[in-house]
XYZ file of C-alpha atoms in Angstrom:
678
model
C -7.667 53.830 46.869
C -6.661 55.869 50.082
C -9.106 56.431 52.803
C -10.551 59.806 52.471
C -9.355 62.079 55.527
C -13.016 63.485 56.215
C -16.322 61.759 56.045
C -19.689 63.506 57.043
C -23.081 62.509 57.600
C -23.902 63.029 53.725
C -22.367 59.536 53.278
C -25.820 58.266 54.046
C -27.681 59.980 51.643
C -28.478 59.032 48.029
C -28.286 62.287 45.834
C -25.476 62.471 43.989
C -24.809 66.200 44.858
C -24.973 65.551 48.644
C -22.735 62.648 48.105
C -20.245 64.877 46.101
C -19.734 66.873 49.498
C -19.543 63.663 51.738
C -15.804 63.976 52.043
C -15.701 67.598 52.748
C -14.164 68.761 55.899
C -17.493 70.587 56.664
C -19.531 68.529 59.183
C -22.611 68.698 56.699
C -25.718 67.190 57.536
C -28.832 66.545 55.560
C -32.309 68.401 56.129
C -34.069 66.621 58.513
C -35.563 66.904 62.191
C -32.516 65.876 63.774
C -30.334 68.683 62.322
C -32.791 71.577 62.935
C -33.299 70.094 66.513
C -29.575 70.118 67.080
C -29.330 73.810 65.830
C -32.124 74.743 68.692
C -30.018 72.417 71.281
C -26.815 73.995 70.663
C -28.022 77.695 70.128
C -26.267 77.731 66.674
C -27.303 79.342 63.395
C -28.451 77.118 60.628
C -26.053 77.494 57.561
C -28.203 76.000 54.504
C -26.404 75.631 51.198
C -28.485 74.696 48.144
C -27.343 73.357 44.770
C -27.339 70.370 42.481
C -24.773 68.090 40.802
C -24.752 69.818 37.275
C -23.902 73.072 38.896
C -20.322 74.496 37.973
C -20.291 77.486 40.360
C -21.416 74.987 43.122
C -18.496 72.870 42.277
C -16.275 75.917 42.288
C -17.313 76.898 45.794
C -16.822 73.558 47.011
C -13.304 73.451 45.970
C -12.549 76.947 47.277
C -14.316 76.765 50.436
C -15.958 73.809 51.603
C -12.795 71.687 50.790
C -10.626 73.897 52.936
C -10.183 72.946 56.554
C -9.633 76.635 57.647
C -13.122 77.588 56.291
C -14.403 74.286 57.533
C -13.221 74.816 60.943
C -15.537 78.155 61.250
C -18.356 76.437 59.705
C -18.243 73.736 62.257
C -17.558 75.601 65.229
C -20.632 78.188 64.889
C -22.789 76.606 62.559
C -24.962 73.654 62.022
C -24.306 72.937 58.290
C -26.825 71.605 56.117
C -26.733 70.530 52.652
C -29.581 70.699 50.398
C -30.107 69.222 46.745
C -32.513 71.681 45.188
C -33.660 68.968 42.713
C -34.552 66.535 45.472
C -36.336 69.267 47.627
C -37.391 72.037 45.542
C -39.916 73.181 48.401
C -36.918 74.283 50.456
C -35.238 75.706 47.412
C -38.310 77.893 46.836
C -38.556 79.058 50.468
C -34.978 80.124 50.371
C -35.017 81.633 47.147
C -38.038 83.822 47.669
C -35.814 85.022 50.870
C -32.663 85.564 48.729
C -34.488 87.749 46.177
C -36.115 89.665 48.935
C -32.787 90.401 50.666
C -30.661 90.942 47.411
C -32.810 91.309 44.464
C -31.065 88.308 42.621
C -30.898 84.742 43.082
C -29.057 81.611 41.892
C -27.274 78.572 42.723
C -24.996 77.860 44.903
C -27.427 79.431 47.263
C -26.185 80.123 50.624
C -28.543 80.708 53.407
C -28.070 81.735 57.209
C -31.107 81.054 59.505
C -31.822 81.346 62.986
C -32.418 77.801 64.583
C -36.260 77.718 63.611
C -35.338 78.128 59.922
C -36.242 81.562 59.603
C -33.662 83.256 57.231
C -31.514 86.364 58.311
C -28.617 86.540 55.534
C -27.887 84.808 52.087
C -26.385 85.295 48.709
C -24.927 82.932 45.664
C -21.359 82.340 45.212
C -18.785 83.717 47.454
C -14.979 83.745 47.343
C -13.339 82.168 50.133
C -12.159 85.386 52.080
C -15.628 86.828 51.586
C -17.204 83.674 53.011
C -15.013 83.397 55.969
C -15.413 87.236 56.765
C -19.265 86.876 56.374
C -19.439 84.084 58.907
C -17.389 85.358 61.379
C -19.219 88.568 61.559
C -22.649 86.751 61.554
C -21.855 84.402 64.327
C -20.285 87.603 66.383
C -23.969 89.368 65.723
C -25.791 86.321 66.598
C -24.083 85.871 70.104
C -23.745 89.993 70.822
C -27.408 90.913 69.094
C -29.503 88.192 68.943
C -32.747 90.358 69.398
C -31.732 92.510 66.194
C -31.372 89.190 64.154
C -34.706 87.918 65.409
C -36.230 91.065 64.777
C -34.949 91.063 61.094
C -35.956 87.180 60.871
C -39.711 88.334 61.810
C -39.874 91.042 59.189
C -38.508 89.094 56.573
C -40.843 86.016 57.553
C -43.678 88.501 57.076
C -42.427 89.608 53.680
C -42.106 85.839 52.676
C -45.678 85.419 53.677
C -46.912 88.230 51.771
C -45.549 87.008 48.755
C -48.051 83.934 49.054
C -51.256 86.147 49.553
C -53.808 85.100 46.752
C -56.375 87.773 45.770
C -59.580 86.779 43.960
C -60.624 89.256 41.358
C -63.729 91.243 42.672
C -65.037 91.356 38.934
C -65.395 88.635 36.286
C -64.875 90.073 32.855
C -64.576 87.462 29.946
C -61.128 86.708 28.629
C -60.664 88.574 25.326
C -58.339 88.060 22.734
C -57.507 91.632 23.113
C -55.924 90.981 26.068
C -53.667 88.288 24.504
C -52.618 91.059 21.809
C -51.739 93.607 24.526
C -49.577 91.012 26.376
C -47.719 90.433 22.854
C -47.295 94.009 22.339
C -45.336 94.180 25.570
C -43.909 90.816 24.850
C -42.396 91.659 21.408
C -40.051 94.534 22.703
C -37.935 91.799 24.380
C -37.473 89.670 21.297
C -33.922 89.446 19.856
C -34.662 89.783 16.148
C -31.223 88.820 15.218
C -30.280 86.004 17.174
C -33.769 84.402 18.517
C -35.154 84.112 21.647
C -35.058 87.264 24.186
C -32.599 90.267 24.356
C -30.393 89.087 26.871
C -27.155 87.067 27.840
C -26.819 84.579 29.242
C -29.730 83.315 26.969
C -32.035 80.487 28.144
C -34.057 78.883 25.665
C -37.297 78.920 27.603
C -39.195 76.379 25.654
C -42.536 77.197 27.690
C -42.292 80.383 26.138
C -41.705 79.605 22.751
C -44.223 76.844 22.825
C -46.952 79.608 23.521
C -45.733 82.104 21.040
C -45.627 79.637 18.331
C -49.080 78.573 19.183
C -50.375 81.999 19.023
C -48.710 82.945 16.030
C -50.490 79.811 14.094
C -53.869 80.696 15.738
C -53.810 84.401 15.301
C -51.951 84.278 11.899
C -49.348 86.649 13.654
C -46.327 86.610 10.704
C -43.813 88.493 13.210
C -44.435 86.260 15.983
C -44.262 83.041 13.718
C -41.144 84.516 12.019
C -39.639 85.210 15.462
C -40.348 81.530 16.576
C -38.896 79.872 13.758
C -35.990 82.217 13.745
C -35.288 81.308 17.241
C -35.761 77.452 17.073
C -33.250 77.616 13.674
C -30.720 79.900 15.804
C -30.812 77.685 18.971
C -30.528 74.355 17.077
C -27.766 76.002 14.841
C -25.877 77.292 18.095
C -23.073 75.289 19.929
C -25.797 75.152 22.683
C -26.986 72.041 20.643
C -24.593 69.230 20.796
C -24.146 68.553 17.261
C -22.215 65.246 17.468
C -23.930 63.524 20.344
C -27.539 65.128 20.261
C -29.220 67.175 23.271
C -29.203 70.585 24.385
C -27.004 72.421 27.135
C -28.765 74.400 29.800
C -28.166 77.876 28.583
C -25.909 79.814 26.158
C -23.183 82.447 27.881
C -23.215 84.622 24.767
C -26.438 86.354 23.028
C -25.872 84.203 19.636
C -26.307 80.542 21.209
C -22.700 79.567 20.829
C -20.839 78.832 23.729
C -23.117 76.906 26.241
C -22.864 76.294 29.880
C -22.217 72.754 29.303
C -24.564 71.025 31.853
C -27.437 68.915 30.194
C -30.546 68.515 32.030
C -33.263 66.384 31.490
C -36.081 68.957 31.764
C -34.617 71.234 28.947
C -34.291 68.241 26.512
C -37.462 66.774 27.295
C -39.402 70.335 26.704
C -37.438 70.895 23.511
C -38.123 67.532 21.743
C -41.849 68.435 22.449
C -41.411 72.092 20.806
C -39.382 70.835 17.926
C -41.744 67.818 17.381
C -44.697 70.242 17.143
C -42.769 72.800 14.952
C -42.103 69.738 12.559
C -45.702 68.889 12.302
C -46.450 72.608 11.087
C -43.363 73.101 9.151
C -42.379 69.609 8.025
C -38.840 71.085 8.254
C -36.261 68.286 8.190
C -33.657 69.825 10.348
C -36.157 69.891 13.340
C -36.779 66.233 12.578
C -32.965 65.628 12.875
C -32.988 67.621 15.934
C -35.602 65.347 17.544
C -33.921 62.355 16.531
C -30.483 63.296 17.721
C -31.830 64.577 21.098
C -33.804 61.421 21.468
C -30.463 59.293 20.873
C -28.764 61.068 23.601
C -31.531 60.614 25.900
C -31.490 57.067 25.150
C -27.701 56.664 25.426
C -26.725 58.835 28.043
C -29.763 59.554 30.684
C -31.913 56.170 30.122
C -31.773 53.223 32.706
C -32.512 49.695 32.074
C -35.971 49.932 33.827
C -37.090 52.828 31.476
C -36.690 55.882 34.047
C -34.766 58.764 33.159
C -31.614 60.197 34.968
C -31.507 64.047 35.613
C -28.153 65.630 34.149
C -24.636 65.443 32.870
C -22.366 67.814 34.670
C -20.995 70.949 32.782
C -17.318 69.724 33.676
C -15.183 67.083 32.952
C -11.332 66.280 32.457
C -9.290 67.902 29.901
C -6.130 66.591 28.273
C -4.084 67.457 31.203
C -6.380 65.754 33.621
C -7.779 68.788 35.048
C -11.509 69.173 35.545
C -12.562 71.905 33.044
C -16.006 73.375 31.952
C -16.732 71.800 28.381
C -13.457 69.565 28.298
C -15.491 66.820 26.820
C -17.338 68.635 24.120
C -14.774 71.335 22.473
C -12.250 70.482 19.683
C -9.015 71.956 18.648
C -8.461 72.765 14.934
C -5.493 70.607 14.368
C -7.445 67.230 15.854
C -10.464 67.985 13.419
C -8.044 68.281 10.622
C -6.349 64.795 11.409
C -9.876 63.306 11.821
C -11.625 64.558 8.901
C -8.606 64.726 6.238
C -10.006 65.746 2.789
C -13.368 66.412 4.269
C -12.056 69.223 6.523
C -12.582 71.830 4.155
C -16.518 71.518 4.024
C -16.612 70.495 7.637
C -14.869 73.941 8.567
C -17.274 75.962 6.550
C -20.450 73.812 7.842
C -19.567 74.187 11.771
C -17.482 77.430 11.462
C -13.932 76.375 12.323
C -13.032 80.088 12.174
C -12.838 83.171 14.037
C -16.841 82.975 14.297
C -16.673 79.689 16.110
C -13.614 79.807 18.108
C -14.194 80.040 21.992
C -11.076 80.321 24.036
C -7.323 79.190 23.992
C -7.484 76.556 20.845
C -10.733 75.564 21.411
C -13.783 75.692 18.990
C -17.333 75.073 19.856
C -19.166 73.843 16.806
C -21.919 76.275 15.425
C -23.874 76.488 12.222
C -24.526 79.779 10.631
C -25.973 78.360 6.996
C -28.538 75.886 5.912
C -27.969 72.603 4.305
C -28.977 73.708 1.123
C -26.793 76.791 1.416
C -23.706 74.559 2.043
C -24.745 72.033 -0.681
C -24.925 74.939 -3.147
C -21.545 76.188 -2.093
C -19.517 73.093 -2.507
C -21.789 71.726 -5.361
C -22.842 68.733 -3.701
C -26.388 66.782 -4.000
C -28.476 67.164 -0.667
C -27.940 63.229 -0.389
C -24.191 63.526 -0.606
C -23.966 66.258 1.930
C -26.571 64.015 4.385
C -23.941 61.176 3.743
C -21.059 63.482 4.751
C -22.687 64.535 8.152
C -23.461 61.197 9.238
C -19.914 60.257 8.379
C -18.342 63.320 10.230
C -20.602 62.655 13.465
C -19.570 58.988 13.434
C -15.742 59.631 13.461
C -16.075 62.290 15.904
C -18.599 60.623 18.221
C -16.030 57.419 18.438
C -13.206 60.162 19.092
C -15.099 61.835 21.738
C -16.276 58.721 23.234
C -12.621 58.098 24.232
C -12.373 61.402 26.543
C -13.406 61.022 30.138
C -17.354 61.642 30.146
C -19.103 64.323 32.553
C -20.475 62.967 35.779
C -24.126 61.690 35.345
C -26.794 62.564 38.059
C -28.424 59.365 38.342
C -31.353 60.000 40.394
C -34.712 59.873 38.443
C -36.988 62.801 39.544
C -40.887 62.040 38.998
C -41.803 65.316 37.484
C -38.625 65.438 35.132
C -39.383 61.841 33.924
C -43.173 62.981 33.321
C -41.837 65.790 31.212
C -39.874 63.361 29.163
C -42.474 60.858 28.710
C -44.352 63.823 27.604
C -41.301 64.463 24.825
C -41.638 60.773 23.739
C -45.483 60.881 23.147
C -45.410 64.325 21.209
C -42.225 62.953 18.887
C -44.320 59.788 18.342
C -47.299 62.037 17.058
C -45.423 63.940 14.977
C -43.188 61.246 13.307
C -45.162 57.947 13.991
C -41.793 56.284 15.077
C -42.608 53.171 16.919
C -39.489 53.187 19.261
C -40.700 56.458 20.524
C -43.811 55.233 21.757
C -42.053 52.088 23.158
C -39.815 54.301 25.137
C -42.749 56.511 26.249
C -44.746 53.267 27.279
C -41.569 51.721 29.219
C -41.320 55.050 31.103
C -44.807 55.103 32.332
C -44.602 51.539 33.509
C -41.462 52.793 35.648
C -43.619 55.335 37.020
C -46.615 53.403 37.707
C -44.492 50.265 39.342
C -42.155 52.321 41.256
C -43.240 55.842 41.820
C -47.089 55.522 42.034
C -48.799 54.001 45.341
C -51.588 51.896 45.451
C -53.903 54.977 46.595
C -52.432 56.919 43.654
C -50.033 59.113 45.728
C -46.369 59.780 44.189
C -43.024 59.557 45.285
C -40.619 62.539 44.086
C -37.343 60.600 43.797
C -35.956 57.438 42.579
C -32.214 56.112 43.251
C -30.516 52.912 43.833
C -33.710 50.897 43.680
C -35.463 52.958 46.137
C -38.554 55.671 45.821
C -38.388 58.507 48.503
C -39.510 61.952 49.328
C -43.397 62.690 49.379
C -44.083 64.197 45.867
C -44.664 67.933 44.972
C -47.172 69.405 43.068
C -45.135 69.566 39.929
C -44.896 65.634 40.113
C -48.582 65.326 40.169
C -49.187 68.149 37.544
C -46.492 66.956 34.989
C -47.362 63.246 35.544
C -51.160 63.981 35.112
C -50.065 66.023 31.970
C -47.863 63.205 30.551
C -50.645 60.373 31.093
C -53.551 62.273 29.510
C -51.254 62.832 26.389
C -50.281 59.071 26.630
C -54.208 58.343 26.559
C -54.209 60.780 23.588
C -51.863 58.570 21.807
C -52.844 55.199 22.319
C -56.615 55.560 23.510
C -55.757 53.044 26.099
C -58.205 54.063 28.970
C -55.877 53.268 31.928
C -53.618 56.396 31.507
C -56.939 58.528 31.331
C -57.817 56.738 34.623
C -54.655 57.660 36.483
C -54.865 61.084 35.387
C -58.359 61.407 37.052
C -56.916 59.804 40.436
C -54.119 61.950 40.566
C -56.180 65.125 40.062
C -58.358 63.672 42.985
C -55.316 63.472 45.256
C -54.276 67.152 44.517
C -57.759 68.031 45.489
C -57.314 66.478 48.609
C -53.809 67.139 49.584
C -52.572 70.172 47.723
C -55.579 72.587 47.318
C -56.226 75.900 49.268
C -60.114 75.682 49.211
C -60.424 79.302 49.929
C -58.680 80.443 46.545
C -58.943 77.002 44.560
C -55.220 77.292 43.707
C -52.904 74.487 44.679
C -49.867 74.759 47.140
C -46.522 73.212 45.933
C -46.336 70.915 48.961
C -48.837 68.375 50.094
C -50.512 68.876 53.602
C -48.875 65.868 54.519
C -45.305 67.330 54.476
C -43.520 68.808 57.448
C -44.344 72.793 57.663
C -41.426 74.876 56.346
C -41.660 78.543 57.204
C -44.022 79.305 54.427
C -46.138 77.079 52.167
C -45.745 78.249 48.578
C -47.752 78.439 45.647
C -46.034 78.173 42.298
C -47.277 80.564 39.884
C -44.774 81.648 37.550
C -43.664 79.856 34.302
C -39.831 79.651 34.146
C -37.718 76.960 32.624
C -40.446 74.187 33.648
C -44.014 75.589 33.683
C -45.781 76.381 36.980
C -47.258 73.631 38.544
C -50.579 75.552 38.988
C -50.501 76.473 35.513
C -49.996 72.660 34.330
C -52.676 71.970 36.812
C -55.024 74.413 35.420
C -54.744 73.280 31.919
C -55.076 69.342 33.137
C -58.387 70.410 34.581
C -59.392 72.181 31.302
C -58.368 69.029 29.284
C -60.090 66.469 31.633
C -63.461 68.776 31.501
C -63.523 68.186 27.909
C -62.886 64.415 27.790
C -64.965 64.028 30.922
C -67.722 66.360 31.081
C -66.948 67.301 34.567
C -67.890 71.167 34.703
C -66.399 71.643 38.026
C -63.032 71.153 36.620
C -63.693 73.493 33.895
C -64.774 76.250 36.423
C -61.735 75.553 38.307
C -59.419 75.892 35.665
C -60.933 79.204 34.546
C -61.137 80.696 38.366
C -57.335 79.750 38.651
C -56.615 81.769 35.427
C -58.608 84.808 36.716
C -56.635 84.839 39.951
C -53.318 85.004 38.062
C -54.328 87.282 35.154
C -53.569 90.572 36.911
C -50.013 89.476 37.593
C -49.725 88.469 33.714
C -50.312 92.173 32.740
C -47.076 93.104 34.702
C -44.901 90.863 33.192
C -46.263 88.438 30.447
C -42.897 86.569 29.691
C -43.271 84.791 33.136
C -47.049 83.608 32.565
C -46.513 81.982 28.989
C -48.042 78.735 30.038
C -51.178 80.378 31.580
C -51.555 82.288 28.590
C -51.329 79.168 26.567
C -54.415 77.961 28.705
C -56.029 81.528 27.924
C -55.949 80.570 24.326
C -58.451 77.685 25.124
C -61.083 80.415 26.573
C -60.624 83.022 23.876
C -60.411 80.946 20.719
C -62.164 78.086 19.599
C -61.244 74.750 21.074
C -62.290 71.448 19.797
C -62.929 67.884 21.381
C -62.211 65.387 18.549
C -63.680 61.966 19.253
C -62.980 59.182 16.993
C -65.213 56.056 16.863
C -64.548 52.551 14.930
C -62.270 49.915 14.211
C -59.750 52.523 12.455
C -59.853 54.908 15.438
C -56.072 54.629 15.890
C -54.940 54.840 12.518
C -57.063 58.188 11.859
C -56.004 59.477 15.079
C -52.245 59.081 13.673
C -53.215 60.989 11.015
C -54.677 63.772 12.416
C -52.028 63.890 15.064
C -49.255 64.597 12.537
C -50.796 67.898 12.066
C -50.174 70.690 14.229
C -53.321 71.152 16.125
C -52.781 72.884 19.404
C -56.596 73.776 20.079
C -57.605 70.240 20.330
C -58.085 67.254 22.447
C -58.586 63.708 21.194
C -60.403 61.069 22.584
C -61.300 57.782 20.839
C -62.190 54.018 20.842
C -62.314 50.876 18.897
C -65.418 49.877 20.732
C -68.238 51.379 22.745
C -66.925 53.457 25.611
C -68.362 55.204 28.746
C -66.191 57.959 28.577
C -68.428 60.910 28.410
C -67.421 62.473 25.044
C -67.308 58.968 23.498
C -70.629 57.627 25.120
C -73.288 56.263 22.597
C -71.287 57.425 19.637
C -70.024 54.205 18.335
C -71.632 52.421 15.400
C -70.815 48.805 14.085
C -68.806 48.862 10.962
C -68.390 52.544 10.817
C -65.513 54.864 11.196
C -66.812 58.527 12.865
C -64.898 61.301 13.458
C -66.814 64.165 15.695
C -65.556 67.686 16.076
C -67.009 68.991 19.368
C -66.572 71.977 21.279
C -68.033 72.265 25.006
C -69.729 69.045 24.811
C -71.744 69.862 21.628
C -70.725 67.879 18.542
C -71.363 68.120 14.577
C -72.694 65.614 12.589
C -69.786 62.900 12.413
C -67.375 63.149 9.359
C -65.634 59.902 7.931
C -62.692 61.605 5.971
C -59.386 62.726 7.474
C -59.250 65.354 4.845
C -62.485 66.796 5.580
C -61.691 67.119 9.477
C -58.233 68.683 8.817
C -60.016 70.946 6.422
C -62.649 72.189 8.970
C -60.198 72.247 11.873
C -58.022 74.581 9.951
């Protein structure tokens, strides 16, 4: 291969996204003390460009601007240019995304910020065409050198605005959490339901598993038929859509249209992890075999495409891949032409055509089709007078043929870094799937990943690393890493009753209280006190495609208080929820995980303690039910865990239903327990 014409300092980085830019003519640098000091020394503005490896428009802007020598000449002469992988440095991404949203009212990636040498932002936006980009940079450089005080004044005002965003107000009055509050929030939320296509009324459409998970739980516990119907309809429409990969399994990040048909084809670990959990829980409630198929196919995709030999999970697959003409194009790996399908499937094509809408409904652009379902297996079987077993057989045959054919195509690029927080989400997904389906390999994969996190991302003093790549752990972990790992290890304890996972969860909480907590409000900062300071130290409160790290922490504290009897954790969880409650009223959709926590306070919440030699088999039976208002603890021998202490009896299997640490008389029948809980 010919030696690249240009190489910049990103060649020394490990992030796949940064390495993608290592041969740009732009003199990119990583975010580090030396780069920031260089800007101060040379009296240059910082140009901070943030993106991630699977981002389609990041690639477009790179090709149009950052690979162009005339653009690079302007950038190199007037700016110190810093590339940031938002997945490696979510702290930097948060600070500057807040700034972009204040300046422009919107946000997204690629995110491009111009800042003073001290890091304070003065201008920014997302994707720019080349001519726009060149003109803006010239104007900004001229302004900096001719009217620097105007820039500094604006930076000071913007900095003050960013700091105001992080002010936490503690409510003056403590009113009890009430079911009516939740009902009021649902009344607001219902107005946004897309009753035709599922999800929210919007395009593009994001799946938002955090929201659907809360709505599903709320519907079941409140016997809300319309909300439950919306959830089931959404789960069906999403998984029937082209956003779900019907051949290889797994979900893309979002759909560009309102009916979940054409995805933005990147596949992210965090989406798939949470959707595995969601569909597993939905199966536990509905026993819908299609949900089982979705989970099994998705986990097969995770195993084949996003799992390392050491049990770590990779981050993402790119949206772009090479087409038949060897040009990189979005979705090229996934789409099909009708003629090719006819040749491959032959006499079966006429059924396949109806099943996956190889017609005007399923057509995307040019001659390309994105597979989308509109009918259930039962309806298709009846139409073609097939036994359900025969249709199932045909589906497996089609999948095998098309997967074999698709594997011949150039694959999308892999982002092979492993992020602790996303690994924890996937570990959680495997545990939830194991609970629902009792599939031993799901628990095996969960335990293998837990071992990876223990060995590589957890230090002897229970502090975490954020990223793992090429055998090296790096970057001091963020609150999201601690919160999601704590949640995953608590879930793993509930699934195995191995007390070491509970112990790790307890220790991670102690680190958070020491390194992340704002002692005044009780909330937790996103960054550790051990980290180098940015222009603001942020709290993450809004639940988005991933739940907010503070909402996860509050739920962890609640759950740990139930198991360990630590009342301080219960009180802190309640305090955190009270602080956020006024914000929930303005936009409940952005606080779904907080609302899920509120259900723990407004409805009955049960601690299930299982003791005896058959504790594990009893646990398995109970956890196959949808019991979102329960936490499980148990042991096959005497235990010092608060909720289990002094409850073991020789030669007896005992199941205690407790609430607030007070337990009813023990039962010895799973059926009686389920009847009482429901």
